Each structure stands twice: as structure tokens, then as C-alpha cells.
Coordinates of C-alpha atoms in Angstrom, one line a residue:
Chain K
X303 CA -8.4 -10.7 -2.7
X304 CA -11.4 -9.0 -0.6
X305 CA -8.9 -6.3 0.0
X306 CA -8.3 -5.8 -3.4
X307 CA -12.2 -5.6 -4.1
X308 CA -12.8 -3.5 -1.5
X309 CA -10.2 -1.2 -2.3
X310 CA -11.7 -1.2 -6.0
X311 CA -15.1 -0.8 -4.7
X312 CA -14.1 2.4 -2.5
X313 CA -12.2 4.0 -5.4
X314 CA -14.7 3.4 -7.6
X315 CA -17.3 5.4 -5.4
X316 CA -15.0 8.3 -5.2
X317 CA -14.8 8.9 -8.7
X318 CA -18.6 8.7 -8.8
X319 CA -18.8 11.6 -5.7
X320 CA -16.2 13.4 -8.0
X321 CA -18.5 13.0 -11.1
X322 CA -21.4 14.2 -9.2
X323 CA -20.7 16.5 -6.8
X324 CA -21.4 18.8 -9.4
X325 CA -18.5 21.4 -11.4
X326 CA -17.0 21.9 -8.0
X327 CA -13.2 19.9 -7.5
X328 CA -12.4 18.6 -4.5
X329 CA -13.3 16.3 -2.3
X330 CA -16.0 16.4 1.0
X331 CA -15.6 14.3 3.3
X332 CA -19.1 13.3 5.6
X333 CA -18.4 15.3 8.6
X334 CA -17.6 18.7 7.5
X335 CA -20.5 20.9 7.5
X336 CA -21.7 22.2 4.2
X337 CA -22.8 25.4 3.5
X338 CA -23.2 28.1 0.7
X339 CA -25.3 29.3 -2.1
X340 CA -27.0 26.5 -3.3
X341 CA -28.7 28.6 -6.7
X342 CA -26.4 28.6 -9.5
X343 CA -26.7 31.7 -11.5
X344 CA -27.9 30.6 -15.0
X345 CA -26.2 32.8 -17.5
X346 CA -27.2 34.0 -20.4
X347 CA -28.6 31.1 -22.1
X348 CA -32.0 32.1 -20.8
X349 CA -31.9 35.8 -21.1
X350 CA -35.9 36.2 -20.9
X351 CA -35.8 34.2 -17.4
X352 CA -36.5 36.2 -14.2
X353 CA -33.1 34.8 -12.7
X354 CA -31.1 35.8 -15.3
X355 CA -28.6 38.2 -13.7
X356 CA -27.9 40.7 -16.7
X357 CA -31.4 42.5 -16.3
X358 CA -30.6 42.8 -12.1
X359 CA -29.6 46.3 -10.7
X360 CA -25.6 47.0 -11.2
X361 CA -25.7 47.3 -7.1
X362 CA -27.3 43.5 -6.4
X363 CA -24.4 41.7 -8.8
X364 CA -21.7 44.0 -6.7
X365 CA -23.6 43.2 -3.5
X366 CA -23.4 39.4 -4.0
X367 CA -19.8 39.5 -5.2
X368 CA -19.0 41.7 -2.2
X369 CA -21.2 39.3 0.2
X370 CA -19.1 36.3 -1.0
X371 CA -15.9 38.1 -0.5
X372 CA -17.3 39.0 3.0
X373 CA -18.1 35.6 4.3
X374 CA -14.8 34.1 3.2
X375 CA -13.5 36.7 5.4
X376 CA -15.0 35.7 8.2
X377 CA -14.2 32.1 7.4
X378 CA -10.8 33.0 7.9
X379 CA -10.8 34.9 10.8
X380 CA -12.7 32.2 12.6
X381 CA -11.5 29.4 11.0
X382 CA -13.3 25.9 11.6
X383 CA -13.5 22.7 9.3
X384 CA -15.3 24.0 6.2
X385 CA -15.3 23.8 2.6
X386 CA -16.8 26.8 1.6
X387 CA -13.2 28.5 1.4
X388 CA -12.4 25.2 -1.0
X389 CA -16.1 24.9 -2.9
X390 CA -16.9 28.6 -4.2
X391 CA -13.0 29.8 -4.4
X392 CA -13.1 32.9 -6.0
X393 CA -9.9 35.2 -6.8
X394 CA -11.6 38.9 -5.6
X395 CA -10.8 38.8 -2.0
X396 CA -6.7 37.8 -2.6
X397 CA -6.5 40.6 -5.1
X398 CA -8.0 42.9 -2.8
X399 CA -5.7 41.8 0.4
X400 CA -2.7 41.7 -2.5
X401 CA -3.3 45.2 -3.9
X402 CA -3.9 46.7 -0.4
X403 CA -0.9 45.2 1.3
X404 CA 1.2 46.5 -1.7
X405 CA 0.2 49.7 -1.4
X406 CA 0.7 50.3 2.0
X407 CA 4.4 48.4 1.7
X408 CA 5.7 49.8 -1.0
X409 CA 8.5 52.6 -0.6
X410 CA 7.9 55.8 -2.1
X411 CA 10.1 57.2 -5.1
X412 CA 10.1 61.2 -4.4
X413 CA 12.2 59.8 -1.1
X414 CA 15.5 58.6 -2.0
X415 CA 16.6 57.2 1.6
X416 CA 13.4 55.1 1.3
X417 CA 15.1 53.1 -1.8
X418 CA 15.3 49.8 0.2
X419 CA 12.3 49.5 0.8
X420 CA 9.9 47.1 -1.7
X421 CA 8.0 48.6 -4.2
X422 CA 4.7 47.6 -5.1
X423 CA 5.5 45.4 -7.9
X424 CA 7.8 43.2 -5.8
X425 CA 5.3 43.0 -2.8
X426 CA 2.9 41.8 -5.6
X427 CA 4.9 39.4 -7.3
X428 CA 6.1 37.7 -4.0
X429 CA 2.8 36.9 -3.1
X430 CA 1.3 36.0 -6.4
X431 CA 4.6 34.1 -7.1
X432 CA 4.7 32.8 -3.7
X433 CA 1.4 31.2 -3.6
X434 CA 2.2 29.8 -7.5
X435 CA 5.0 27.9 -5.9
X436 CA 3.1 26.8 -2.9
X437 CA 0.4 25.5 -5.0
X438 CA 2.7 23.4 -7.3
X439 CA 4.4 21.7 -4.4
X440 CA 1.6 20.6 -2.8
X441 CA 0.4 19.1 -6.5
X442 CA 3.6 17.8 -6.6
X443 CA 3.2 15.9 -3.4
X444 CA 0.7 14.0 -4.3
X445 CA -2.3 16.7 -3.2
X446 CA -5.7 16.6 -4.0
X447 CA -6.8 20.5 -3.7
X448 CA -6.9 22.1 -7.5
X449 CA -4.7 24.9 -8.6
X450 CA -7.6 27.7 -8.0
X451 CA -8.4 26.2 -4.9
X452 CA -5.2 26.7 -3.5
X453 CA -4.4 30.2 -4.6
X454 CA -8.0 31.0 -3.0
X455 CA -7.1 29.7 0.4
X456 CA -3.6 31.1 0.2
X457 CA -4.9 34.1 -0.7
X458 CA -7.5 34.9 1.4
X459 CA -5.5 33.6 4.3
X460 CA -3.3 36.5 4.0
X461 CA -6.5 38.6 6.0
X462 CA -4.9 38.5 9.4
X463 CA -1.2 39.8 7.8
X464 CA -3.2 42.8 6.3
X465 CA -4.8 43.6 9.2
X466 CA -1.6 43.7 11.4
X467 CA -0.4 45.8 8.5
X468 CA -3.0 48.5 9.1
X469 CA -2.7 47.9 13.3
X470 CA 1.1 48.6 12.5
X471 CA 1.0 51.7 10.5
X472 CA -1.5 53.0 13.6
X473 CA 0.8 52.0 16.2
X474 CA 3.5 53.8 14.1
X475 CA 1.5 57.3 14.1
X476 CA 2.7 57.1 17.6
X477 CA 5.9 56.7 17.4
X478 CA 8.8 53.8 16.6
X479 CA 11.0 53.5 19.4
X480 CA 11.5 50.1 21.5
X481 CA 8.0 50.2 23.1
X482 CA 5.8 50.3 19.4
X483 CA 9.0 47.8 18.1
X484 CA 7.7 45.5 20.9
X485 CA 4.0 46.2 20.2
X486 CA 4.4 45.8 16.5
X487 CA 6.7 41.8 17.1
X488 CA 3.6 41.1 19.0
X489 CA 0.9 42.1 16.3
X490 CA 2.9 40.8 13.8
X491 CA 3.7 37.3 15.2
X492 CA 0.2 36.9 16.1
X493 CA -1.0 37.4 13.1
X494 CA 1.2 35.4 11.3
X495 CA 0.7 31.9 13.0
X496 CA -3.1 33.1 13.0
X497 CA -2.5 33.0 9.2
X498 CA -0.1 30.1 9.2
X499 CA -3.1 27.8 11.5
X500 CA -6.0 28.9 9.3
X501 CA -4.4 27.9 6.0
X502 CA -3.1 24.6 7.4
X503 CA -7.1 24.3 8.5
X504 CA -8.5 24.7 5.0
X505 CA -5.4 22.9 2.9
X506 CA -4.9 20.0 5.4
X507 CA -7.7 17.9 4.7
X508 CA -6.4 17.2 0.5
X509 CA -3.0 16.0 1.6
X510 CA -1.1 12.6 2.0
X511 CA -0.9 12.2 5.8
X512 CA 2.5 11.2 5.8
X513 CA 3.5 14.6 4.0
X514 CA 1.7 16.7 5.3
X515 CA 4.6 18.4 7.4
X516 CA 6.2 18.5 4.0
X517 CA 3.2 21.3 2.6
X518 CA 2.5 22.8 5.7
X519 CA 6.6 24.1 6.0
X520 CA 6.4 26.2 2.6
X521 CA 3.2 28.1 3.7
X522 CA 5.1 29.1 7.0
X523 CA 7.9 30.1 5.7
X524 CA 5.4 32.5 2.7
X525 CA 4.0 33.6 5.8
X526 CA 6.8 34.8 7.7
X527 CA 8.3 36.1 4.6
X528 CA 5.1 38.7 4.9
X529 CA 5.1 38.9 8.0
X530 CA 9.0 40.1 8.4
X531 CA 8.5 42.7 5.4
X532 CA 5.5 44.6 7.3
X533 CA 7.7 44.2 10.4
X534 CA 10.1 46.2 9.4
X535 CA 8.3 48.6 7.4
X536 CA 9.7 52.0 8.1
X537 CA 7.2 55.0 8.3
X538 CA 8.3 58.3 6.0
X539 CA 8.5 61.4 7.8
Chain T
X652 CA 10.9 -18.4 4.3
X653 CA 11.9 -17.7 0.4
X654 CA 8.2 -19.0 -0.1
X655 CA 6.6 -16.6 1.7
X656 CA 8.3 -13.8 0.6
X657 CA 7.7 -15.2 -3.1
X658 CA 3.8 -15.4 -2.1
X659 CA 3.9 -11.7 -0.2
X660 CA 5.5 -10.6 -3.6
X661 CA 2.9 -12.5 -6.0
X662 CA 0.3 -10.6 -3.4
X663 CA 1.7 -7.3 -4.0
X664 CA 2.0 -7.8 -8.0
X665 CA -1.3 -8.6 -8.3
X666 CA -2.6 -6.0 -5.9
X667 CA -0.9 -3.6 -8.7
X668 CA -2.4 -5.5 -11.7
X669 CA -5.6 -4.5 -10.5
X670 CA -5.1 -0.8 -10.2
X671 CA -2.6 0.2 -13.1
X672 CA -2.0 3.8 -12.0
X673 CA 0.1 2.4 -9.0
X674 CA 4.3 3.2 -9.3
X675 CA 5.8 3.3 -5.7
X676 CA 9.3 2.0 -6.4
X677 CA 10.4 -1.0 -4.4
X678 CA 12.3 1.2 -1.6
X679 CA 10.4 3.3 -0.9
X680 CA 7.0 3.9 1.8
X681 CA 3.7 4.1 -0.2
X682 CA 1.6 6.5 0.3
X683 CA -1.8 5.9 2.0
X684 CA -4.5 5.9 -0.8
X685 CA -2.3 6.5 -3.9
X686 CA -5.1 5.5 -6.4
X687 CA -8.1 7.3 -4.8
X688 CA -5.6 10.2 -4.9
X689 CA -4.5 9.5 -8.5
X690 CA -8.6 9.2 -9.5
X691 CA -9.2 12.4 -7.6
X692 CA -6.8 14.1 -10.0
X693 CA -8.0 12.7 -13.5
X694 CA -11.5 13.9 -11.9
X695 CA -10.3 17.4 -11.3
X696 CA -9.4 17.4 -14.8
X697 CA -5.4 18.8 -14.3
X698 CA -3.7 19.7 -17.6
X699 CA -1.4 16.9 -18.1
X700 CA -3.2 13.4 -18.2
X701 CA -3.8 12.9 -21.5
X702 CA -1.8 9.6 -22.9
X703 CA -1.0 8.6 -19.2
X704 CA -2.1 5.2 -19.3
X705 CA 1.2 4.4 -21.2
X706 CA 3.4 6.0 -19.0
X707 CA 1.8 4.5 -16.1
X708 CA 2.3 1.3 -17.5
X709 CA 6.1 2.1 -18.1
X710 CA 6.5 3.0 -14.7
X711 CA 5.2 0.6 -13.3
X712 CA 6.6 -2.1 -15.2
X713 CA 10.4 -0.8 -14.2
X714 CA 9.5 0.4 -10.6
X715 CA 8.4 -2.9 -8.9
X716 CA 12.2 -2.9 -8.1
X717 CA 13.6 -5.5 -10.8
X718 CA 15.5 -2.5 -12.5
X719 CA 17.1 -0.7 -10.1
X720 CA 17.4 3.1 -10.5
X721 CA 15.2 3.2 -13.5
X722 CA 12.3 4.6 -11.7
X723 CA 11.7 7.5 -13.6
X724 CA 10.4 6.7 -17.3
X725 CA 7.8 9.4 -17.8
X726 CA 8.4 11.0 -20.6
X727 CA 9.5 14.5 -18.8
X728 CA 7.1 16.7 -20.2
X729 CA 4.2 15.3 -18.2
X730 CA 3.1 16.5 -14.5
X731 CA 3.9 12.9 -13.5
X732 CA 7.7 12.9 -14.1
X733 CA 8.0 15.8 -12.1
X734 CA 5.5 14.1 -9.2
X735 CA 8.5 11.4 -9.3
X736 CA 10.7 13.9 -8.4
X737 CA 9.0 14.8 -5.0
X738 CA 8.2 11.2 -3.8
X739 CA 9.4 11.5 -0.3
X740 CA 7.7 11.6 3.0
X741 CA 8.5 13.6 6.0
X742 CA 10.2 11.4 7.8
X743 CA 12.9 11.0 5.1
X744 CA 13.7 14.3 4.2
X745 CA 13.9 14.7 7.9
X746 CA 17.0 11.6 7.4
X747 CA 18.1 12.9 4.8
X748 CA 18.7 16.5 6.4
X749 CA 20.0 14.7 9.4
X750 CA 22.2 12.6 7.5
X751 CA 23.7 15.4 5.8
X752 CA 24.3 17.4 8.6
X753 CA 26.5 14.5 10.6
X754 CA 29.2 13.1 8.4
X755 CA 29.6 8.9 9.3
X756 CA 32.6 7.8 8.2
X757 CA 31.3 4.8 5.6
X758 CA 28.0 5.7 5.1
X759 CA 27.6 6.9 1.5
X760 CA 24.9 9.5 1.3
X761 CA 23.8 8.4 -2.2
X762 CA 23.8 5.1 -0.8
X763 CA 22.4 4.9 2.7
X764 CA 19.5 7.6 2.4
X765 CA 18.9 8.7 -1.7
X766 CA 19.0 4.8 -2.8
X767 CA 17.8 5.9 -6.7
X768 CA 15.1 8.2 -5.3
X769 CA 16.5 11.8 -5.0
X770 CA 14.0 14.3 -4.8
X771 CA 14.3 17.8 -5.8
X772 CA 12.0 18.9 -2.2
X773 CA 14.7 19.0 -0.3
X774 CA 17.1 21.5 -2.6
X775 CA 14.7 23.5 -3.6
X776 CA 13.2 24.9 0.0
X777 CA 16.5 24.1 1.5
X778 CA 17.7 26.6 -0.6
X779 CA 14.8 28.8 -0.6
X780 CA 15.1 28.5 3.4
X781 CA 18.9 29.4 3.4
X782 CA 17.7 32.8 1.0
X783 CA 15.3 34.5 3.4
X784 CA 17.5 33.2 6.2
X785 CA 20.5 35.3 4.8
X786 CA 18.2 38.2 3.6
X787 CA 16.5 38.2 7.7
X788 CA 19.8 37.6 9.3
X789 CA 21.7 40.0 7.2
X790 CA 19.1 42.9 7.9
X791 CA 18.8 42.0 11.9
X792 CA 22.6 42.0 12.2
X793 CA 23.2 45.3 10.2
X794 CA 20.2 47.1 12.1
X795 CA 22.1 45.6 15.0
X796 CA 25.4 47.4 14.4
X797 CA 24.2 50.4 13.9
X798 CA 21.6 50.4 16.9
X799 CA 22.0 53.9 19.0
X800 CA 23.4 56.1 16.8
X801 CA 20.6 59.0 16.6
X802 CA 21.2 59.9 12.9
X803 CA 20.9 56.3 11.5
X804 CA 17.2 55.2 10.1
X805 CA 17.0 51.8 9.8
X806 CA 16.0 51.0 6.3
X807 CA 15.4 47.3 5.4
X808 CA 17.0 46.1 2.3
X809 CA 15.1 44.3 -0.3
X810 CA 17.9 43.8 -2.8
X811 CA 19.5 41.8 -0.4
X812 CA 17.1 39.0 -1.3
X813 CA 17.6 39.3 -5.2
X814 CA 21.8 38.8 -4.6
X815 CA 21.4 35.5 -2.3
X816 CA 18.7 33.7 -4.2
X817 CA 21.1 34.7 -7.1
X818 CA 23.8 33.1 -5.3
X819 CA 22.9 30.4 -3.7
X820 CA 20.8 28.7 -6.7
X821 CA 23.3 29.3 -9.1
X822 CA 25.8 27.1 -6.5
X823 CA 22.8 24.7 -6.1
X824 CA 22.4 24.1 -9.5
X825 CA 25.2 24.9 -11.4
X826 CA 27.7 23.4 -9.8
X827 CA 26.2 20.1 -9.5
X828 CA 25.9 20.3 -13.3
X829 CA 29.5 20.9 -14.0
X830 CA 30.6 18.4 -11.7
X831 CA 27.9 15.3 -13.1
X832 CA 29.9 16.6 -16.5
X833 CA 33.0 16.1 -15.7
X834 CA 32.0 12.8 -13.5
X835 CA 30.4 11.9 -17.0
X836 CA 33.2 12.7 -19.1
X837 CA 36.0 10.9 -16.9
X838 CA 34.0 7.8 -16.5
X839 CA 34.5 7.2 -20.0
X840 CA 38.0 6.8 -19.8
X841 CA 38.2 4.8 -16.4
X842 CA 35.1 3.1 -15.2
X843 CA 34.3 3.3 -11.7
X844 CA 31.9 1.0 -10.0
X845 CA 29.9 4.0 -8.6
X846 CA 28.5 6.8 -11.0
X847 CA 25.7 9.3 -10.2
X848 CA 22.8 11.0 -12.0
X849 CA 22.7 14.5 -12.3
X850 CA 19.7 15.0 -10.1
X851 CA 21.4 12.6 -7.3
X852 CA 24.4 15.1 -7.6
X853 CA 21.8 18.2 -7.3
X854 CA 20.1 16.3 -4.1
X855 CA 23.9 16.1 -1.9
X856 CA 24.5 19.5 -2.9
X857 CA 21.0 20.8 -1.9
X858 CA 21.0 18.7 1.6
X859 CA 24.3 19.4 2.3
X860 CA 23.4 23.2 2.1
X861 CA 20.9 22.8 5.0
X862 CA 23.6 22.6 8.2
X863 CA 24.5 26.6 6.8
X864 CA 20.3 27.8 8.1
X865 CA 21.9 27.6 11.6
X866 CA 25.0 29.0 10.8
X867 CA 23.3 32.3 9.5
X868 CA 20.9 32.5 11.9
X869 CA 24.1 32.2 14.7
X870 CA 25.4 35.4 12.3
X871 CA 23.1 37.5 14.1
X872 CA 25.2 37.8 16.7
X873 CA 27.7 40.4 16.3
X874 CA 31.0 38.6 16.9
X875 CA 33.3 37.7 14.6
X876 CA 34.8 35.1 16.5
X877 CA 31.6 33.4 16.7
X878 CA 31.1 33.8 12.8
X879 CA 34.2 32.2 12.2
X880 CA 33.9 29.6 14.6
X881 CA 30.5 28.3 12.8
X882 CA 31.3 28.9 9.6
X883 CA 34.5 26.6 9.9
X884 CA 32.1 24.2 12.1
X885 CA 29.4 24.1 9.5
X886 CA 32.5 23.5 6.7
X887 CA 33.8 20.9 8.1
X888 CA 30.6 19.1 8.3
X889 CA 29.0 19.4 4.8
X890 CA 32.6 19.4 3.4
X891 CA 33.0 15.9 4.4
X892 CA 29.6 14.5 3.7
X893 CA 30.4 16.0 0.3
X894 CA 34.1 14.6 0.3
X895 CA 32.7 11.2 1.1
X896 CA 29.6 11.0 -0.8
X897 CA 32.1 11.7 -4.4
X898 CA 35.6 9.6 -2.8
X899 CA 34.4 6.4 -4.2
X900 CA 33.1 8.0 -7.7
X901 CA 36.9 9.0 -8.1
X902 CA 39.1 7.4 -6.4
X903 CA 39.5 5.3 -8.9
X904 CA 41.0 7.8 -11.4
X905 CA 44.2 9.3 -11.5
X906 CA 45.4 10.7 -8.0
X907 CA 46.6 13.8 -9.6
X908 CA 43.0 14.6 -11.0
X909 CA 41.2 12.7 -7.8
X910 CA 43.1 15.7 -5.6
X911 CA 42.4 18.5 -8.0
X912 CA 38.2 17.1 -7.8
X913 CA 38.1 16.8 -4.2
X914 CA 39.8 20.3 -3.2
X915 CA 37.5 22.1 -6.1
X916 CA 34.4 21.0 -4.3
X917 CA 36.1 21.8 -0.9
X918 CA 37.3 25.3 -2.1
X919 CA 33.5 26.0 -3.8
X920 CA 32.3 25.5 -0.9
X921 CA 34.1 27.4 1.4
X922 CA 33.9 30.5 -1.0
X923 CA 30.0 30.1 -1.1
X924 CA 30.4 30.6 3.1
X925 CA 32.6 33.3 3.3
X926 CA 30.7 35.5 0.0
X927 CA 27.9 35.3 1.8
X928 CA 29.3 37.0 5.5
X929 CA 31.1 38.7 3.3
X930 CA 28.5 40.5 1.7
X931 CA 25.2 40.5 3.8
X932 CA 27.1 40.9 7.0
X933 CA 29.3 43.6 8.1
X934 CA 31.8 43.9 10.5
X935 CA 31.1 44.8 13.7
X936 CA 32.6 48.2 15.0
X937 CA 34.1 47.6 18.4
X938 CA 34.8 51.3 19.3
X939 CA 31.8 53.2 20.4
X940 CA 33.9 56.8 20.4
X941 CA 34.7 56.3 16.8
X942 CA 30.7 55.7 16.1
X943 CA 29.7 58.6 18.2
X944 CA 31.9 60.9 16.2
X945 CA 31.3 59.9 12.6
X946 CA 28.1 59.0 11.9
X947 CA 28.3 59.3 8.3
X948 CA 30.7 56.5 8.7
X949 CA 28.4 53.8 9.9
X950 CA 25.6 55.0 7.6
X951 CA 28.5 54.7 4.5
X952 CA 29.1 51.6 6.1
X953 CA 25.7 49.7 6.0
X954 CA 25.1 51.7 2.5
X955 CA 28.4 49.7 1.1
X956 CA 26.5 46.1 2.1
X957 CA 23.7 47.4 -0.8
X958 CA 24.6 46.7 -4.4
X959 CA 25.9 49.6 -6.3

């Protein structure tokens, strides 16, 4: 009986921090340290305000967007227990990882040896697809992270893969026998549990514990999926 | 004893009077916080919660185990059918994988480890797994082959991916679905004690799919003895979990039509193993005078494992 009260109690006061922990949609637990912009923009409701952002310069509204973008990015390289991956999710960074990793996979069409290699619309679709899929499991386990949210993490988390991309396309200027093959496993396995951990960090906190094996499997297996096409990316000569 | 468990049970119905959103079914583990997880989700406003206080009530009116195998009565276009569908926890899809890799003479793998809660986790990234495992594994072991001959440039093949996902969920899926038809339509005319749901069907065939990620992995290797060696090792496993998980659905019919059932899935089967080496993994040229002096060969070779 006081179980059952208590229990009542407890879920009670989570749907009140839901209700007011203002538009954002997840949950924060006490002991994760919160950080961010606190100022919401206002819109354009009160277009005669001083904060309204449509009378700023072009270059401050690009400058914050960028900044955002920016500081997620160092979230992930150094990732910790936060929630500002989770709170301000925005979409920018992934397409920006997505459209650049695309571009540097994809196989050229003037080459016809170079055929088997992906172009850019499948490089894109495997990741936006891949993500989709991702996502909807881990709603369909019983998670509590929201669509966005996920994609955003996924996203974002594919930083490290992009930069082995650009370390591997350096290391090829060089050469591609058995030493830059070796050099290249390296960079490229590196990267892709660095990837693999700091997703698990951001996403781990909204599932069932007893399933959480069960979400974290899908994003390693999206991860080495990446990480085995810039592997064996072939240059053009 | 019968009172206790009588009180534990009047416990645990009350427990879910109070919060209505509750449907574990009676075999199952719950989950840690079901409702706060459940609230979270109305709160986060997902699309499909609308008239879900029905549903909820259906469900759990036919979960608390007095209707066995009835679990899912969501009406299947809302989110919450399909969660249904994914109630396992790690530890049992690790059984399950384990159970359908090691055949036990007796133990029905409907019975012993789906017990009216098949889940469509394990199919789907088993089979997603067993994809990019053939896609990898093919490409290694053709990049393999052809290692030290100066005029070959190893160019990774993306189609492969296309042609096994084609395959393998078309065996995953369809094949279930013509055999739950034909299980359907014979148990009309003779009525077996044991019959199967489609998606319990679907779950053997996706689990039993899971002891061939090793085997294609092992394909690397550029033997064929060792190819054939695990592909008849992995067959003989999964065949007979599969024989003995659909023996007692038929063996009550005709012995005429129980043989033809039986050696249909065996044969299915074993064509789904050998397409696959078949067409991701080519044979490995013993003679390194004959590679050194036609080049063009070995390149027309890996070129004839593309699609034309």
C-alpha cells in the first residue's frame, strides 16, 4: 500500500518536471550538470523589442547558429554526462557532418572503374535512414529520448568518423600500400568506438536498464557500417 | 501456500488498478519504472497517444495472464502495438539466440523461450547483422583473393549490400508467411494441438538465422574446405531447431505431406546458404602461375561476383 503511494507520488512529480521544465523533452536527472543559453529568442511577436532577432546583423544570427553547432562539437569530442547535446538538439551540425562525409565518399562518374564505389546519395541515405531506424528502436524499447533528440545525438556523433575521413584521405596522398592500410585500421577503429562510446554517453541515460545492451548494439553496428565504408575508400588517380 | 500466492496475486492486481497504463504480460520480467517511462512519453507529446486509455485498458485486462497468448490487443495502428512487439530484455534475446543456435532434443523453441511473446528485435537486427556481415566478409575475402597481383585495384562493392538485404529479408519474411499459410490452411482440415502465429513463425526463422554471422565471418578465410565444413555445421544446427520447432505442428497430418513440409524448410534453407557463398564469395584460385599470367582473369573474375 505505501509502495503503491509512493510510487504514485514519485510519478506524479515527474510529470510535473516534464510539464515544467519548460518546451524542452526529456528528462534531467539531479546530478548532471546544466548548462546552455538560458535567453530564449522571442520571435516576432514583439518586432519593436530590442531582442527581437530580425532587426540583428545577418552575421550575429549566423554567428550564434555556428556557435551552437561549435559547442556541440566539442561536446562530443570530449564527451562527459551532459544534456546540452539532448536540451538544444538542433539538425545543422548532422547535415553538415552528413553532406561532408558524402562528398568525400562518394565515387566519381567520369571514372568508370570507380563504379563500386557509393555515391553520394547512398552515403546520405544510410545515414539519415540509419539513424531513422536507430531512433525507432530505441522508442520501441521502451526509451525515453524524443525522435529529434535522437537523430541529434546520432548525428552529431558521427564528428570523430568524419574526421578520420579527412586523416584518411591525408594519409592516402602518401600512398596506399600495407603501411597507410595499417595507419588508416588504426584511425579508423579509433574513431569509431570514440563515436560508438560518446553516443552510448548521451543516449544511455533515457533507456530501460535491463535493455540497454539491446539499444546500444544497433548504434555499433551504424557505426562500423561508416566506419568500414571510409575504410576502404579507394583514392582516384 | 495457495493463500499466499492468492494474496501476492491480489497485491499485484491492485498494484495495477492503481496505475492503468501498466501491461507486462504474466511471463514475462517488467521493466524497472514502466509508468514513469509511460508518463514521460504522453509528456513528450509522441504522435500516437490519442484514445490510448482504451487500449491500455484492453491490454491490461487480457495480459495479467488469464488469457494466454492474447497479449497483443492494440488495435495495430497505434505506436503501442508495435512497442508489444519489442518487449524483451537483453538477457532473453541473448536465450533466445542461444537457444537457437544449440538444438535440445525436446525443447520446443516456441515453447521453452518465445512462450506467446515473440518479438520482432531479434529478426530484424539479426538479419540486418547477417547483411553487412555478408557485404564485409564478401569484400575482405574477394580483396583477399586477388591480393598481389600488380594490375588489380581493389574496388569495394556497394551493390553487394543491396543483393543480400534483398535476399536475406525476403527469406526472413516471406517464407515464414507462406509457411503460417499453409500451417493455417492444413489446420483446418486436421487439428493439431500446437498451431503458431505468424509472427511466432517470423521469430524461429529470424533466430534461427543468427548461428550463419559466424559462419560468414569464418568465409573470410579462403578455403573451401573450411566453407563447406561450416556451412554444413551451421545447417545442421538451425535445420534442426527449425525441424523441431514445426515436428509437433505436423506431425499430426498426413505423413506424405508431413515429409514434403519438413524437407521444404530443410531444402530453403540450405539454398539460402549456399546462394549466398555462391554469390558474394568466389572461389579461391590455388595456382599462383596461372594468376601471374592472366591478370585479366582474376579481375573478370571478381567483376563476375558484381551484378550485371
Amino acid at each position: 500500500m505505501v509502495v503503491c503511494q509512493l510510487k504514485r507520488t514519485f510519478a506524479t512529480m515527474n510529470v510535473f518536471n516534464y510539464f515544467f521544465a519548460g518546451l524542452s523533452d526529456i528528462s534531467i536527472s539531479e546530478d548532471i550538470p546544466v548548462e546552455g543559453d538560458i535567453s530564449m529568442p522571442v520571435g516576432s511577436q514583439n518586432a519593436d523589442n530590442d531582442f527581437s532577432t530580425l532587426d540583428e546583423p545577418v552575421k550575429d544570427t549566423i554567428l550564434r547558429d555556428l556557435r551552437a553547432v561549435g559547442q556541440k562539437f566539442v561536446h562530443v569530442m570530449y564527451p562527459k554526462k551532459s544534456s546540452a547535446l539532448l536540451r538544444d538538439w538542433d539538425l545543422w551540425g548532422p547535415l553538415l557532418l552528413c553532406v561532408t562525409l558524402a562528398l568525400m565518399l562518394q565515387g566519381g562518374s567520369v571514372d568508370s572503374e570507380e563504379d563500386g564505389r557509393p555515391q553520394f546519395a547512398e552515403v546520405f541515405v544510410i545515414i539519415w535512414f540509419g539513424s531513422v531506424i536507430i531512433t525507432l528502436n530505441s522508442k520501441l524499447l521502451g526509451g525515453t529520448i524524443s525522435f529529434f533528440q535522437s537523430l541529434c545525438v546520432l548525428g552529431y556523433c558521427i564528428l570523430p568518423l568524419t574526421v578520420a575521413m579527412i586523416v584518411c584521405r591525408i594519409v592516402l596522398l602518401g600512398g596506399s600500400g600495407l603501411v597507410s592500410f595499417v595507419v588508416r585500421l588504426i584511425v579508423v577503429t579509433a574513431s569509431f568506438s570514440w563515436s560508438t562510446f560518446a553516443s552510448t554517453a548521451f543516449l544511455a541515460d533515457s533507456q530501460p536498464p535491463n535493455r540497454k545492451a539491446l539499444v546500444v548494439y544497433p548504434v555499433f553496428l551504424f557505426y562500423f557500417v561508416i566506419g568500414w565504408m571510409i575504410l576502404t575508400f579507394s583514392p582516384s588517380h | 501456500m495457495a493463500n499466499t500466492d492468492f494474496h501476492l496475486q491480489f497485491q499485484e492486481f491492485e498494484d495495477e488498478q492503481g496505475f492503468t497504463e501498466h501491461n507486462q504480460g504474466a511471463t514475462t520480467v517488467t521493466i524497472d519504472d514502466p509508468i514513469k517511462s509511460r508518463k514521460q512519453r504522453k509528456a513528450t507529446g509522441t504522435a500516437f497517444e490519442e484514445d490510448d486509455n482504451d487500449d491500455k485498458t484492453e491490454i491490461f485486462i487480457s495480459s495479467k495472464g488469464l488469457l494466454s497468448g492474447q497479449r497483443k490487443s492494440a488495435p495495430f495502428w497505434t505506436f503501442e502495438y508495435y512497442q508489444t512487439l519489442f518487449d524483451v530484455d537483453s538477457h532473453q534475446v541473448k536465450n533466445r539466440i542461444i537457444g537457437s543456435i544449440l538444438p535440445w532434443p525436446g525443447k520446443n523453441f516456441v515453447e521453452v523461450y518465445l512462450r506467446s511473446n515473440p518479438d520482432l528485435y531479434g529478426p530484424f537486427w539479426i538479419c540486418a547483422t547477417l547483411v553487412f556481415a555478408i557485404a564485409v566478409s564478401g569484400n575482405i575475402s574477394s580483396f583477399l583473393v586477388n591480393q598481389g597481383q600488380p594490375e588489380f585495384r581493389y574496388v569495394p562493392d556497394f551493390s553487394k549490400v543491396t543483393m543480400a538485404a534483398t535476399a536475406i529479408y525476403s527469406y526472413a519474411w516471406l517464407v515464414p508467411l507462406a509457411l503460417w499459410g499453409f500451417l493455417t490452411w492444413r489446420n483446418r482440415k486436421i487439428t493439431s494441438l500446437v498451431s503458431y502465429s505468424f509472427l511466432q513463425i517470423v521469430c524461429v526463422y529470424g533466430y534461427s538465422l543468427s548461428i550463419y554471422i559466424p559462419a560468414v565471418i569464418l568465409w573470410i578465410i579462403p578455403s573451401e574446405g573450411l566453407r563447406w565444413c561450416s556451412i554444413v555445421v551451421a545447417l545442421c544446427l538451425s535445420g534442426s531447431v527449425l525441424v523441431m520447432t514445426f515436428w509437433p505442428a505436423i506431425r499430426d497430418d498426413k505423413p506424405r505431406i508431413t515429409i514434403v513440409i519438413i524437407s521444404t524448410i530443410v531444402i530453403l534453407h540450405v539454398l539460402l546458404a549456399v546462394g549466398c557463398k555462391a554469390c558474394f564469395f568466389s572461389t579461391y584460385e590455388m595456382d599462383p602461375s596461372k594468376d601471374h599470367n592472366e591478370p585479366s582473369a582474376a579481375t573478370n573474375t571478381s567483376s563476375s561476383t558484381k551484378p550485371k
